[in-house]
Coordinates of C-alpha atoms in Angstrom, one line a residue:
M1 CA 9.7 0.2 8.2
E2 CA 8.3 2.9 10.5
P3 CA 6.9 1.3 13.6
S4 CA 6.4 4.7 15.4
Y5 CA 3.8 5.8 13.1
S6 CA 0.2 5.6 14.2
L7 CA -2.5 5.0 11.7
Q8 CA -4.6 7.9 13.3
S9 CA -1.9 10.5 12.6
H10 CA -0.6 8.9 9.4
I11 CA -3.8 8.6 7.7
F12 CA -7.3 9.0 9.6
N13 CA -6.8 12.4 11.2
Q14 CA -6.5 13.7 7.5
L15 CA -8.6 11.3 5.5
P16 CA -9.7 13.8 2.7
K17 CA -6.1 14.9 2.1
N18 CA -4.8 11.2 2.1
T19 CA -7.3 9.5 0.0
Y20 CA -9.0 10.2 -3.5
R21 CA -12.5 9.1 -4.4
D22 CA -12.4 9.5 -8.2
I23 CA -10.5 6.6 -9.5
N24 CA -9.6 8.5 -12.6
D25 CA -6.8 10.1 -10.5
Y26 CA -5.0 6.8 -11.0
N27 CA -7.0 4.0 -13.0
P28 CA -4.6 1.2 -14.1
L29 CA -8.0 -0.9 -14.8
N30 CA -9.3 1.9 -17.0
I31 CA -12.7 1.6 -15.3
S32 CA -15.2 4.0 -16.7
H33 CA -16.1 6.2 -13.9
P34 CA -18.5 7.6 -12.7
P35 CA -21.7 5.6 -13.7
T36 CA -23.9 7.5 -16.0
E37 CA -27.2 5.5 -16.0
A38 CA -30.2 7.8 -15.7
Y39 CA -31.8 5.7 -13.2
L40 CA -28.9 6.3 -10.6
D41 CA -29.2 8.9 -7.8
P42 CA -27.0 12.0 -8.2
I43 CA -24.5 10.6 -5.6
S44 CA -24.1 7.4 -7.5
R45 CA -23.5 9.5 -10.7
S46 CA -20.7 11.7 -9.1
A47 CA -17.3 10.9 -9.4
T48 CA -16.5 11.7 -5.7
G49 CA -19.8 10.5 -4.2
D50 CA -21.1 12.9 -1.6
N51 CA -17.7 14.4 -0.9
N52 CA -18.2 13.6 2.8
P53 CA -15.3 11.8 4.4
E54 CA -17.8 10.3 6.9
S55 CA -19.3 8.3 4.1
V56 CA -16.0 6.5 3.4
D57 CA -16.3 2.9 4.4
L58 CA -13.6 1.3 2.4
V59 CA -10.1 2.6 1.8
V60 CA -7.9 0.7 -0.6
P61 CA -4.7 1.3 -2.5
Q62 CA -3.9 0.4 -6.2
D63 CA -0.7 -1.1 -7.8
C64 CA 0.2 -1.3 -11.3
G65 CA -2.4 -4.1 -11.8
G66 CA -5.4 -2.6 -10.0
F67 CA -6.7 -3.0 -6.5
N68 CA -4.2 -4.2 -3.9
L69 CA -5.4 -5.8 -0.8
G70 CA -2.0 -6.2 0.9
S71 CA -3.1 -3.4 3.2
F72 CA -6.6 -1.9 3.1
F73 CA -9.2 -0.6 5.8
L74 CA -12.8 -1.2 6.3
R75 CA -15.0 0.8 8.7
R76 CA -17.3 -0.9 10.9
S77 CA -20.8 -0.1 9.4
A78 CA -24.1 -1.5 8.1
W79 CA -22.6 -0.8 4.6
T80 CA -19.5 -2.9 5.4
D81 CA -21.6 -5.9 6.6
R82 CA -23.4 -5.8 3.4
L83 CA -20.2 -5.6 1.4
L84 CA -18.7 -8.6 3.2
D85 CA -21.8 -10.7 2.9
I86 CA -21.8 -10.2 -0.8
W87 CA -18.0 -10.3 -1.4
W88 CA -17.7 -13.7 0.1
D89 CA -21.0 -15.1 -1.0
P90 CA -20.3 -18.6 -2.3
V91 CA -23.0 -18.2 -4.9
A92 CA -21.0 -15.6 -6.6
Y93 CA -17.4 -16.1 -5.5
E94 CA -17.2 -19.6 -6.0
Q95 CA -18.8 -19.6 -9.4
K96 CA -15.7 -17.4 -10.5
H97 CA -12.8 -18.7 -8.5
M98 CA -11.3 -20.4 -11.6
E99 CA -11.5 -17.4 -13.5
W100 CA -10.3 -14.9 -10.9
E101 CA -6.8 -15.5 -10.5
H102 CA -6.3 -13.0 -7.6
K103 CA -9.5 -14.4 -5.8
E104 CA -10.8 -11.9 -3.3
Q105 CA -9.1 -8.9 -5.2
D106 CA -10.6 -9.7 -8.5
A107 CA -14.0 -10.2 -6.8
L108 CA -13.8 -6.8 -5.2
E109 CA -12.8 -5.2 -8.6
H110 CA -15.8 -6.9 -10.2
L111 CA -18.2 -5.6 -7.4
Y112 CA -16.8 -2.1 -7.9
L113 CA -17.1 -2.1 -11.6
T114 CA -20.8 -3.6 -11.5
Q115 CA -22.2 -2.0 -8.2
P116 CA -22.7 1.7 -8.2
W117 CA -23.5 1.5 -4.4
I118 CA -20.0 0.2 -3.7
R119 CA -18.2 3.1 -5.5
S120 CA -19.9 6.0 -3.4
H121 CA -18.6 4.5 -0.2
T122 CA -15.0 3.8 -1.6
A123 CA -11.9 5.8 -1.2
F124 CA -8.5 5.1 -2.7
I125 CA -5.1 6.0 -1.0
P126 CA -1.7 6.1 -2.6
Q127 CA -0.1 2.9 -2.4
R128 CA 3.0 4.1 -0.7
K129 CA 1.1 5.4 2.0
I130 CA 0.4 2.0 3.4
N131 CA 1.9 -0.6 1.1
S132 CA 5.1 0.3 -0.7
F133 CA 6.7 -2.2 -3.1
P134 CA 10.4 -3.0 -3.5
T135 CA 11.5 -2.2 -7.1
G136 CA 11.2 -5.9 -8.0
A137 CA 7.4 -5.8 -7.8
C138 CA 5.5 -4.1 -10.6
G139 CA 9.0 -3.1 -11.8
E140 CA 8.4 -4.1 -15.7
N141 CA 8.4 -0.5 -16.6
G142 CA 11.2 0.7 -14.1
E143 CA 10.8 2.5 -10.7
D144 CA 7.4 4.1 -10.4
P145 CA 7.2 7.0 -7.9
R146 CA 3.5 5.9 -7.1
I147 CA 4.4 2.4 -6.1
H148 CA 7.9 1.8 -5.1
Y149 CA 9.5 2.5 -1.7
K150 CA 11.6 5.7 -1.2
E151 CA 14.0 5.7 1.8
Q152 CA 14.0 9.6 1.9
D153 CA 10.2 9.7 2.5
R154 CA 10.3 7.3 5.2
D155 CA 7.3 5.0 3.7
F156 CA 5.4 3.3 6.3
V157 CA 5.3 -0.4 5.1
V158 CA 7.0 -2.4 2.6
N159 CA 5.3 -5.4 1.1
M160 CA 7.3 -8.0 -0.6
A161 CA 4.7 -8.7 -3.1
G162 CA 5.4 -11.6 -5.5
C163 CA 9.1 -12.2 -4.2
E164 CA 8.4 -16.0 -4.3
W165 CA 8.5 -15.6 -8.2
G166 CA 12.1 -15.4 -9.1
R167 CA 13.2 -13.1 -6.4
D168 CA 15.0 -13.6 -3.1
C169 CA 12.4 -13.1 -0.5
W170 CA 14.9 -13.5 2.6
G171 CA 17.4 -11.2 1.1
E172 CA 14.8 -8.4 0.4
M173 CA 13.3 -8.8 3.9
Y174 CA 16.7 -8.8 5.7
N175 CA 17.8 -5.7 3.6
F176 CA 14.6 -3.8 4.6
R177 CA 14.8 -4.9 8.1
E178 CA 18.3 -3.6 8.5
L179 CA 17.4 -0.2 6.9
S180 CA 14.5 0.0 9.1
N181 CA 16.9 -0.6 12.2
K182 CA 19.1 2.0 10.8
L183 CA 16.5 4.8 10.2
N184 CA 15.0 4.3 13.6
R185 CA 18.1 4.4 15.7
T186 CA 18.0 6.3 18.9
P187 CA 20.2 9.4 19.3
W188 CA 22.6 7.4 21.6
E189 CA 22.8 4.6 18.9
K190 CA 23.6 7.0 16.2
F191 CA 26.3 8.6 18.5
K192 CA 27.9 5.1 19.2
D193 CA 27.6 4.2 15.4
G194 CA 29.4 7.5 14.5
I195 CA 32.2 6.8 16.9
S196 CA 32.6 3.3 15.5
D197 CA 32.6 4.5 11.9
R198 CA 35.2 7.0 12.5
W199 CA 37.4 4.6 14.4
K200 CA 37.1 2.1 11.6
A201 CA 38.0 4.7 9.1
M202 CA 41.0 5.7 11.1
T203 CA 42.2 2.2 11.6
Q204 CA 41.7 1.3 7.9
G205 CA 43.6 4.4 6.8
K206 CA 46.6 3.5 9.1
K207 CA 46.6 0.0 7.8
E208 CA 46.8 1.1 4.2
G209 CA 49.4 3.5 5.2
E210 CA 51.6 0.9 6.7
E211 CA 51.0 -1.4 3.6
K212 CA 52.2 1.2 1.5
Q213 CA 55.2 1.7 3.6
G214 CA 56.1 -2.0 3.7

């Protein structure tokens, strides 16, 4: 939707402002957080980890159903290598693939739920910052300002999630493409469109006047 945005200026230059580490800020899965086991270190038992943005290695949005991996970010690090190795471990993942409907998404939710070392390096980002939905997705309860695209806010990206289930994928993509083209017109294009619109209005008014006279 907004091809001129850079990820650096849009998100990473102000990572603490654009993310939250306490899942209780928005917790559709109702995950109990933070862990309270006595054997854990203070950082693992903190709702916000060590509060240092340099320790964030995973940034993920959430929709109405939980984690959403339509767009997410991983920092290259030893922690990330460890996460990916466990995340895709066939001994674990393949044992659950029939149970986990959303596959790698459910696997990550399970790891976050059961592995405190993952929580302390994870931050969440408001969905509309990187992965807005059209109103047809997650729309069972009407429009949600946390999730659904807002033209006036010039959301970065729109994800046609689930459009193949009873919605018109091509129609949605076409409408958003045309809207993106309109919002990102150059000053010259806006000027030409303004002249064209005024000309159409004048000719339409003239035509309607002639029809009334006839």
